[in-house]
Amino acid sequence: MHTTAERRTTISLSPPSTPRMRMRPPRPAGSPPVSLDGGWWPRSTDPVAELPGLILALQAYGPVDDHRPITHVLLRVADWDSRPRLLRVDGPDDTRVVRLSWFDSLPAGQLTAIYADGRRVELFTVPPGTEPGVASAGLELAAYTTTHLRTPELLATLTALTGPGTDRPDDPANADQALESDRAARSVWETDGGRLRERPGGVRSTSHF
């Protein structure tokens, strides 16, 4: 039996923000699952502030004739500051309550959103404090159609990009890496943001500060 606190619906005090995310092209119905459908870079580890905007964005993801609501989100306990069980999401057309389930066993950075028809979307969650160029690279890796990395491998990649030695200017490889990260950051984040758009390779993205 759920406690009174677990039955209480949590409401965000701020309007939903536009999420920073990259998504693969939607999979046709009946297609085999993939390791990840895309990546998301939240601004904080507060699920009440971050999840409404993500849920609204994901409801527009999928076949154009089948934008069913998200009813359930699975999250890793250690990735977030609090663990609400029910979250009210106020959209432009309606308001709904989404169930949140918390697990210690999920891989770090893993988030699963489940639609009303049972369809699932798997996301890689980039840690909020990640440097923009590195975060952008992580989002792109999560969304590329030819990438089959899972969240532990992606986190290891981000750690390698920010680990000891990566800031040595006398290392040509690090200099090239820094240049590419800077180019990626500029092309992704220096936009007017807030719109879902196509990127090379069929990757769909949103960006907004």
Coordinates of C-alpha atoms in Angstrom, one line a residue:
M1 CA 0.0 0.0 0.0
H2 CA 1.2 3.5 -0.9
T3 CA 1.8 6.1 1.8
T4 CA -0.1 9.4 1.7
A5 CA 3.1 11.1 0.5
E6 CA 3.4 8.6 -2.4
R7 CA -0.2 9.3 -3.4
R8 CA 0.2 13.0 -3.4
T9 CA 0.6 14.7 -6.8
T10 CA 3.6 17.0 -7.1
I11 CA 3.2 20.2 -9.1
S12 CA 6.0 22.3 -10.5
L13 CA 6.0 25.9 -9.5
S14 CA 7.6 27.0 -12.8
P15 CA 6.4 26.6 -16.4
P16 CA 7.9 23.7 -18.3
S17 CA 11.2 24.6 -19.9
T18 CA 12.2 23.6 -23.5
P19 CA 14.5 20.5 -23.1
R20 CA 18.0 20.3 -24.6
M21 CA 17.8 17.0 -26.4
R22 CA 18.6 14.9 -29.5
M23 CA 16.4 12.2 -30.8
R24 CA 16.8 9.5 -33.5
P25 CA 14.1 9.5 -36.2
P26 CA 11.0 7.8 -34.7
R27 CA 10.9 4.0 -35.2
P28 CA 8.0 2.5 -37.2
A29 CA 5.5 0.5 -35.2
G30 CA 6.7 -3.1 -34.7
S31 CA 10.3 -2.3 -35.4
P32 CA 13.0 -3.9 -33.1
P33 CA 14.1 -1.9 -30.0
V34 CA 17.3 0.1 -30.0
S35 CA 19.7 0.6 -27.1
L36 CA 18.8 4.4 -27.0
D37 CA 16.3 6.6 -28.8
G38 CA 18.2 9.8 -28.0
G39 CA 19.8 12.0 -25.3
W40 CA 18.7 14.7 -22.9
W41 CA 20.7 17.3 -21.0
P42 CA 18.7 18.6 -18.0
R43 CA 19.6 21.9 -16.3
S44 CA 19.4 20.5 -12.8
T45 CA 18.8 17.3 -10.8
D46 CA 15.4 18.5 -9.7
P47 CA 12.9 16.1 -11.3
V48 CA 9.9 18.4 -10.6
A49 CA 11.5 21.2 -12.5
E50 CA 13.0 19.2 -15.3
L51 CA 10.6 16.4 -16.2
P52 CA 7.5 18.3 -17.3
G53 CA 9.3 19.9 -20.3
L54 CA 10.8 16.6 -21.3
I55 CA 7.5 14.8 -21.1
L56 CA 5.7 17.4 -23.2
A57 CA 8.5 17.2 -25.8
L58 CA 8.5 13.4 -25.9
Q59 CA 4.7 13.4 -26.5
A60 CA 5.4 15.0 -29.9
Y61 CA 8.0 12.3 -30.7
G62 CA 6.9 9.3 -32.7
P63 CA 4.7 8.6 -35.7
V64 CA 2.8 11.8 -36.7
D65 CA -0.5 10.1 -36.4
D66 CA 0.2 8.5 -33.0
H67 CA 1.1 11.2 -30.5
R68 CA -0.2 9.3 -27.4
P69 CA 0.4 10.7 -23.9
I70 CA 3.2 9.5 -21.7
T71 CA 1.9 7.9 -18.6
H72 CA 4.9 6.5 -16.8
V73 CA 8.6 7.4 -16.4
L74 CA 11.3 5.2 -15.0
L75 CA 14.3 6.9 -13.4
R76 CA 17.5 6.0 -11.5
V77 CA 17.4 7.1 -7.8
A78 CA 21.0 8.3 -7.6
D79 CA 20.6 10.7 -10.6
W80 CA 18.0 12.9 -8.9
D81 CA 17.5 15.0 -5.8
S82 CA 14.0 13.9 -4.9
R83 CA 11.6 11.0 -5.7
P84 CA 8.0 12.2 -6.3
R85 CA 5.7 9.4 -7.3
L86 CA 3.1 11.4 -9.2
L87 CA 3.8 14.5 -11.3
R88 CA 1.3 16.9 -12.8
V89 CA 2.2 18.0 -16.3
D90 CA 0.4 21.1 -17.6
G91 CA 0.5 21.1 -21.4
P92 CA -0.9 23.7 -23.9
D93 CA -4.0 21.5 -24.5
D94 CA -4.6 19.6 -21.3
T95 CA -3.3 18.6 -17.9
R96 CA -2.3 15.0 -16.9
V97 CA -0.7 13.2 -14.0
V98 CA 2.3 11.0 -14.9
R99 CA 3.5 8.2 -12.7
L100 CA 7.2 8.2 -11.7
S101 CA 9.0 5.0 -10.6
W102 CA 12.5 5.0 -9.0
F103 CA 15.1 2.2 -9.2
D104 CA 18.6 1.6 -7.8
S105 CA 19.2 -1.0 -10.5
L106 CA 18.9 1.2 -13.6
P107 CA 22.2 2.2 -15.2
A108 CA 23.5 5.6 -14.5
G109 CA 22.0 8.2 -16.9
Q110 CA 19.2 5.9 -18.0
L111 CA 15.6 7.2 -18.3
T112 CA 12.6 5.3 -19.8
A113 CA 9.4 7.0 -20.8
I114 CA 6.3 4.8 -21.4
Y115 CA 3.4 5.9 -23.6
A116 CA -0.3 5.0 -23.0
D117 CA -0.1 2.3 -25.7
G118 CA 3.0 0.7 -24.1
R119 CA 5.6 2.1 -26.5
R120 CA 8.8 2.9 -24.7
V121 CA 11.5 5.6 -25.3
E122 CA 15.0 5.1 -23.9
L123 CA 17.1 8.2 -23.2
F124 CA 20.6 8.9 -22.1
T125 CA 20.6 11.7 -19.5
V126 CA 23.8 13.9 -19.6
P127 CA 24.8 15.1 -16.1
P128 CA 23.6 18.7 -15.7
G129 CA 27.0 20.2 -14.9
T130 CA 28.7 18.8 -18.0
E131 CA 30.6 21.3 -20.1
P132 CA 28.5 22.4 -23.1
G133 CA 30.8 21.1 -25.9
V134 CA 31.1 17.7 -24.1
A135 CA 27.4 17.6 -23.4
S136 CA 26.6 18.3 -27.1
A137 CA 28.9 15.4 -28.1
G138 CA 27.2 13.1 -25.7
L139 CA 23.7 14.0 -27.1
E140 CA 24.8 13.5 -30.6
L141 CA 26.3 10.0 -29.8
A142 CA 23.1 9.0 -28.1
A143 CA 21.0 10.0 -31.1
Y144 CA 23.0 8.9 -34.1
T145 CA 21.3 6.0 -36.0
T146 CA 24.6 4.1 -36.4
T147 CA 25.4 4.3 -32.7
H148 CA 24.6 1.3 -30.4
L149 CA 26.3 2.6 -27.2
R150 CA 24.5 2.2 -23.9
T151 CA 24.4 4.7 -21.0
P152 CA 27.5 3.3 -19.1
E153 CA 29.6 3.5 -22.3
L154 CA 28.4 7.0 -23.1
L155 CA 29.1 8.2 -19.5
A156 CA 32.6 6.7 -19.9
T157 CA 33.1 8.6 -23.1
L158 CA 32.1 11.9 -21.5
T159 CA 34.4 11.2 -18.6
A160 CA 37.3 10.6 -21.0
L161 CA 36.6 13.9 -22.7
T162 CA 36.8 15.8 -19.4
G163 CA 39.4 13.6 -17.6
P164 CA 43.0 14.4 -16.7
G165 CA 45.1 15.5 -19.6
T166 CA 42.3 16.6 -21.9
D167 CA 43.1 20.3 -21.2
R168 CA 46.7 20.1 -22.2
P169 CA 47.2 22.7 -25.0
D170 CA 50.5 21.1 -26.2
D171 CA 48.7 17.8 -27.1
P172 CA 47.6 18.0 -30.8
A173 CA 44.9 15.4 -30.2
N174 CA 43.4 17.4 -27.3
A175 CA 43.6 20.6 -29.3
D176 CA 41.7 19.0 -32.1
Q177 CA 39.2 17.6 -29.6
A178 CA 38.7 21.0 -28.0
L179 CA 38.2 22.6 -31.3
E180 CA 35.6 20.1 -32.4
S181 CA 33.8 20.4 -29.0
D182 CA 33.7 24.2 -29.4
R183 CA 32.3 24.0 -33.0
A184 CA 29.7 21.5 -31.8
A185 CA 28.7 23.8 -28.9
R186 CA 28.4 26.9 -31.1
S187 CA 26.4 25.1 -33.8
V188 CA 24.0 23.5 -31.3
W189 CA 23.5 26.1 -28.6
E190 CA 23.9 29.5 -30.4
T191 CA 20.4 29.3 -32.0
D192 CA 17.1 30.9 -31.2
G193 CA 16.1 27.6 -29.7
G194 CA 12.8 26.1 -28.7
R195 CA 12.0 24.4 -32.1
L196 CA 12.3 20.8 -33.1
R197 CA 14.5 20.7 -36.1
E198 CA 16.3 18.2 -38.3
R199 CA 20.1 17.8 -38.1
P200 CA 22.4 15.9 -40.4
G201 CA 21.9 12.2 -40.3
G202 CA 18.2 12.5 -39.5
V203 CA 18.8 13.5 -35.9
R204 CA 16.0 15.6 -34.4
S205 CA 16.9 18.1 -31.8
T206 CA 15.7 20.9 -29.5
S207 CA 17.8 23.5 -27.8
H208 CA 17.0 26.5 -25.6
F209 CA 18.5 28.3 -22.6

